[in-house]
PDB file of C-alpha atoms in Angstrom:
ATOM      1  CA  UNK A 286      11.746  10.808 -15.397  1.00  0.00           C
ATOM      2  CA  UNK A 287      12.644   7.979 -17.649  1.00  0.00           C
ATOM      3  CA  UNK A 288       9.577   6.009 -17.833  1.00  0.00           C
ATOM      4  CA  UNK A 289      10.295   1.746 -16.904  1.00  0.00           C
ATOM      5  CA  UNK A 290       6.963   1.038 -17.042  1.00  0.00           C
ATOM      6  CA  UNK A 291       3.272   1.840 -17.711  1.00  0.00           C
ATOM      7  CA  UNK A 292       0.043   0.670 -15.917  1.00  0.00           C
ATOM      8  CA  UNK A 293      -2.982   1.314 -17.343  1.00  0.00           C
ATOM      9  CA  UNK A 294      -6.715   1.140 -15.999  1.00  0.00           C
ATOM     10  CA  UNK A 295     -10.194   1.966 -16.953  1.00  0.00           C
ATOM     11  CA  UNK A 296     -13.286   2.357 -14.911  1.00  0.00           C
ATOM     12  CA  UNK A 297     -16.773   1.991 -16.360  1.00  0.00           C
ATOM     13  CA  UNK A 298     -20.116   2.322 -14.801  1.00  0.00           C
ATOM     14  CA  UNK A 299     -20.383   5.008 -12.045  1.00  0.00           C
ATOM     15  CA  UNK A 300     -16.945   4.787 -10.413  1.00  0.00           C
ATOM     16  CA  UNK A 301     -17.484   3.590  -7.031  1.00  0.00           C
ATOM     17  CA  UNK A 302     -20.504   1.225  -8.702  1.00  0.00           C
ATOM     18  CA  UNK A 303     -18.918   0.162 -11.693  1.00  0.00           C
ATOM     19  CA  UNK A 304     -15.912  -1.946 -12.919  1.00  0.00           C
ATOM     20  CA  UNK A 305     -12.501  -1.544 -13.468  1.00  0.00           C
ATOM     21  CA  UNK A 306      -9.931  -3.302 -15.428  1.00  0.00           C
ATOM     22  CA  UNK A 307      -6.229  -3.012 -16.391  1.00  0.00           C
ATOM     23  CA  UNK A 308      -3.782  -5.746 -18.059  1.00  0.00           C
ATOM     24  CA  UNK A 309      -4.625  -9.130 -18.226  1.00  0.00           C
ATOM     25  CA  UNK A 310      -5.245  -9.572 -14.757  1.00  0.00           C
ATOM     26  CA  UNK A 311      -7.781  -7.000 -12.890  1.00  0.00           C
ATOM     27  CA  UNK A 312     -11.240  -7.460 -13.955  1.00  0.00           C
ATOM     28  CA  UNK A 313     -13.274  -6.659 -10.720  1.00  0.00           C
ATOM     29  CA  UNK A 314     -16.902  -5.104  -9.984  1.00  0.00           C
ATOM     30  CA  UNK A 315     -16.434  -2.365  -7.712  1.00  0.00           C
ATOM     31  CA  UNK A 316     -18.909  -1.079  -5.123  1.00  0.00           C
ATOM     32  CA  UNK A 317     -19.197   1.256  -1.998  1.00  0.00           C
ATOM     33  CA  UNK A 318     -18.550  -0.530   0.978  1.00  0.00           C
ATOM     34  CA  UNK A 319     -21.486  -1.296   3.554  1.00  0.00           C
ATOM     35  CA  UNK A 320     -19.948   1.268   5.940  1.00  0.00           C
ATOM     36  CA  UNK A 321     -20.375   4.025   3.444  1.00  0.00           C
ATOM     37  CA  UNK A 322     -24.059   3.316   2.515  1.00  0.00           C
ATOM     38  CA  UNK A 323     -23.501   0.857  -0.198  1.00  0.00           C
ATOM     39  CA  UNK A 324     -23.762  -2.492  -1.132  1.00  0.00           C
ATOM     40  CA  UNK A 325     -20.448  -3.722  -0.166  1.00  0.00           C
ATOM     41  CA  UNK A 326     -20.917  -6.399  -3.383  1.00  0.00           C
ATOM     42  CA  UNK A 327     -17.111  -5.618  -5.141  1.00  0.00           C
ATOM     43  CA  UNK A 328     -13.821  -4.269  -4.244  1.00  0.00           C
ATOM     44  CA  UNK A 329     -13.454  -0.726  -4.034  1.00  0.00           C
ATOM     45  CA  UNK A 330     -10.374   2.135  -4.621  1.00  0.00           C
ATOM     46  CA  UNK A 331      -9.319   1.293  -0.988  1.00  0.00           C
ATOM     47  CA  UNK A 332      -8.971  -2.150  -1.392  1.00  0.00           C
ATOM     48  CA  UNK A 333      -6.632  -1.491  -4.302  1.00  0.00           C
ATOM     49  CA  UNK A 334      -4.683   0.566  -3.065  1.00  0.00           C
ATOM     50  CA  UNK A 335      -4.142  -1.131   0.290  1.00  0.00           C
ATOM     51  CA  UNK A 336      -3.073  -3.944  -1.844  1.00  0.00           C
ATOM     52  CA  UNK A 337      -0.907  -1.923  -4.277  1.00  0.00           C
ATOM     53  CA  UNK A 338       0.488  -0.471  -1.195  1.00  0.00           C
ATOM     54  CA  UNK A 339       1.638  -3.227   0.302  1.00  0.00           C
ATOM     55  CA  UNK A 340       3.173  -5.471  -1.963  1.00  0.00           C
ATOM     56  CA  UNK A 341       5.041  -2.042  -3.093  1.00  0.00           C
ATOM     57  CA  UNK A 342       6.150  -1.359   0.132  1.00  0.00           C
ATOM     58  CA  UNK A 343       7.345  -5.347   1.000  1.00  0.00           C
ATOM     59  CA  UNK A 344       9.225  -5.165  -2.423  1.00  0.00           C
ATOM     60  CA  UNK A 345      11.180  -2.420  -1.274  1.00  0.00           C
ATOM     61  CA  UNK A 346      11.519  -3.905   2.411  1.00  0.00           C
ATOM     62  CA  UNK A 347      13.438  -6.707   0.714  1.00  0.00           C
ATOM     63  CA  UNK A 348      15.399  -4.470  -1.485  1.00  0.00           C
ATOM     64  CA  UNK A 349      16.388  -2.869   1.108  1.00  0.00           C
ATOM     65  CA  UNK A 350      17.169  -5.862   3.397  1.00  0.00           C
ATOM     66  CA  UNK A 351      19.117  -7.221   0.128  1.00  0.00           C
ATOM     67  CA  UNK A 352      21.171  -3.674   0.907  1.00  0.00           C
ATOM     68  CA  UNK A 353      21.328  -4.318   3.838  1.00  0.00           C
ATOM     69  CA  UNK A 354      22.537  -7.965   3.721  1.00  0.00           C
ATOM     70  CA  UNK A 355      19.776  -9.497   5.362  1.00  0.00           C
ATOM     71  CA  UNK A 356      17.707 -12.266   4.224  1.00  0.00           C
ATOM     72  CA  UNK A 357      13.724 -11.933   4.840  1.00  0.00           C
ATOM     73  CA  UNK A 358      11.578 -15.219   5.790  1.00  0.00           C
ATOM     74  CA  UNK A 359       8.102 -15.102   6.448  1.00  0.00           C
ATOM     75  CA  UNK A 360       7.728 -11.632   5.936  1.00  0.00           C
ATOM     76  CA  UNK A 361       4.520  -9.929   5.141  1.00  0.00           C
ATOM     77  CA  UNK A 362       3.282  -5.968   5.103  1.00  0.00           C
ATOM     78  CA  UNK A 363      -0.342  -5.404   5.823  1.00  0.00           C
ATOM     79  CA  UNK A 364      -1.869  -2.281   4.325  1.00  0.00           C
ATOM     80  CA  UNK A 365      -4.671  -0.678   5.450  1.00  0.00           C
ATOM     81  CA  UNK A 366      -6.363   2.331   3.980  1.00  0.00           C
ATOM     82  CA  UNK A 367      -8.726   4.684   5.530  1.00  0.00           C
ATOM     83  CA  UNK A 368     -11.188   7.045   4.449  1.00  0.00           C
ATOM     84  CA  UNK A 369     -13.294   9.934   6.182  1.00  0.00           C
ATOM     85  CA  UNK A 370     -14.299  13.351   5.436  1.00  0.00           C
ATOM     86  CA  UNK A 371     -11.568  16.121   5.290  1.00  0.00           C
ATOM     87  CA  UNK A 372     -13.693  18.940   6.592  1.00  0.00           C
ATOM     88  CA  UNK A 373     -13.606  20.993   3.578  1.00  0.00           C
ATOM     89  CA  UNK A 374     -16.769  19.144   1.724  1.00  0.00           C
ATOM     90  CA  UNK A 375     -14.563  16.189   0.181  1.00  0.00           C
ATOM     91  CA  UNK A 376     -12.846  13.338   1.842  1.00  0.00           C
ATOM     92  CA  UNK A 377      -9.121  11.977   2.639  1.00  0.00           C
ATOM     93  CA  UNK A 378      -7.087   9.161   2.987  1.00  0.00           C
ATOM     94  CA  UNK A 379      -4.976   7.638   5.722  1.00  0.00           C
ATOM     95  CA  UNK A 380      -2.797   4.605   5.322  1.00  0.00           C
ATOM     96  CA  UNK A 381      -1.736   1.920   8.331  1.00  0.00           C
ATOM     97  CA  UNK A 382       1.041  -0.422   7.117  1.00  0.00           C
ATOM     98  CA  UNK A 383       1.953  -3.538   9.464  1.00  0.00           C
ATOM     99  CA  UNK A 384       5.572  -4.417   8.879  1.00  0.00           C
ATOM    100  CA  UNK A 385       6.475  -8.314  10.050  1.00  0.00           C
ATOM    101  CA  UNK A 386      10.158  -9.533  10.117  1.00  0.00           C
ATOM    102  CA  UNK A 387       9.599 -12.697  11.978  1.00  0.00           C
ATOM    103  CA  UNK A 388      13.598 -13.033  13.495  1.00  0.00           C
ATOM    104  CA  UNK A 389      14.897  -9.804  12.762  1.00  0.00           C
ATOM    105  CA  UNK A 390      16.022  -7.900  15.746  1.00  0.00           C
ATOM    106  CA  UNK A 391      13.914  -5.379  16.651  1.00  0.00           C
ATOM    107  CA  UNK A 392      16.318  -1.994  16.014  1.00  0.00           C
ATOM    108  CA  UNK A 393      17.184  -3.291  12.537  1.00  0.00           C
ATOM    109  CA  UNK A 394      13.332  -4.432  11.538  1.00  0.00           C
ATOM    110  CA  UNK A 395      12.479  -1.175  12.465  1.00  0.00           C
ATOM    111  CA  UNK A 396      15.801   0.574  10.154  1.00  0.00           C
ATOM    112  CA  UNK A 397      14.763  -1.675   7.256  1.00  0.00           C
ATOM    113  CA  UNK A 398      11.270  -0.205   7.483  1.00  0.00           C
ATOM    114  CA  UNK A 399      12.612   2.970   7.577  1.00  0.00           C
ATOM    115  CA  UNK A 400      14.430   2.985   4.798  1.00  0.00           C
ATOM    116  CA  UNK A 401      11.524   1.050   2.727  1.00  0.00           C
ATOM    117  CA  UNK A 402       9.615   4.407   3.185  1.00  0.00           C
ATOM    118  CA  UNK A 403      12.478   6.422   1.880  1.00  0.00           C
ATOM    119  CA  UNK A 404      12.027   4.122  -1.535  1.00  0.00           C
ATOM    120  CA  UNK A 405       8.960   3.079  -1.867  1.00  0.00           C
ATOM    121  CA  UNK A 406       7.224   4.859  -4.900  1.00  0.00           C
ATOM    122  CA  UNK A 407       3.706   4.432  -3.126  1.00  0.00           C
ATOM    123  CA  UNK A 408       5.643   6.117  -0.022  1.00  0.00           C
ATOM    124  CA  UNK A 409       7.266   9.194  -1.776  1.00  0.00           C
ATOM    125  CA  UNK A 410       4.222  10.093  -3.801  1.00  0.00           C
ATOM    126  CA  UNK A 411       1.566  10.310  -0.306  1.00  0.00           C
ATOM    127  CA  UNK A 412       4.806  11.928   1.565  1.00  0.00           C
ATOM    128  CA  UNK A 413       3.103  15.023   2.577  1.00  0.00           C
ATOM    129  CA  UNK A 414      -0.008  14.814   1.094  1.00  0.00           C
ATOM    130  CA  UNK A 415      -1.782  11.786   3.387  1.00  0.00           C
ATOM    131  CA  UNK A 416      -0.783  10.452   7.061  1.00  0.00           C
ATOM    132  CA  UNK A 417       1.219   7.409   6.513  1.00  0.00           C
ATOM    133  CA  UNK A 418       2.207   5.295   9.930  1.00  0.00           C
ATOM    134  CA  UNK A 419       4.056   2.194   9.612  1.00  0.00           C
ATOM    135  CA  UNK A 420       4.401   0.233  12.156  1.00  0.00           C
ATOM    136  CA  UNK A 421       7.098  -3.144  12.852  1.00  0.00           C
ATOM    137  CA  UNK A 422       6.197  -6.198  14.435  1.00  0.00           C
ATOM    138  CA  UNK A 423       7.710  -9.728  14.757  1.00  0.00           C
ATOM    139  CA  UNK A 424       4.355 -11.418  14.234  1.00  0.00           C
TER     140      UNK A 424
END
């Protein structure tokens, strides 16, 4: 692979109750959220990567559209990310992403999305490894 770019971030404390930073720009307590026993008071590895996610996947939605020839207003991707036990002693992750094309026909919203998973780097490294469901909306 020829490398384009390099992120880098370190984690301090104890992980899930810690902090993390990376670049000039993250510099965030993290906790475990309420629903998993903790104190909820800081982001946590979900959060991130529902965000990371997301504006991954809408960059490559309007790549794509760009491709495509279609201009994108208003649009947005929602990520959600899920966690829960995988039966084996550990735990796994499942990610939701909400796709809205306000004014884009429904067929070719739904294409666009498509072929956002196809390129999307967050999208080809869980391919096969997490359950990833996209869904397209208008609003």
């Amino acid at each position: 692979m020829d490398v384009l770019y390099t992120a880098e971030a370190v984690s301090t404390g104890e992980g899930r109750n810690g902090h993390v930073t990376a670049g000039d720009y993250i510099d965030l307590d993290v906790a475990v959220p309420q629903a998993m026993g903790g104190s909820g008071a800081g982001t946590n590895p979900e959060q991130l990567f529902a965000a990371g996610y997301a504006a991954c996947f809408h960059s490559a939605l309007h790549a794509v559209a760009r491709g495509h020839k279609v201009k994108l207003t208003d649009s947005s991707v929602g990520g959600r990310v899920q966690i829960g036990p995988n039966g084996q002693g550990g735990y796994q992750l499942a990610v939701l992403l909400e796709v809205v094309l306000p004014g884009i026909e429904a067929q070719l919203a739904q294409q666009l999305a498509d072929d956002a998973h196809q390129v999307c780097p967050y999208s080809n490294a869980t391919r096969g490894n997490i359950e990833v469901t996209v869904t397209v909306s208008e609003d």
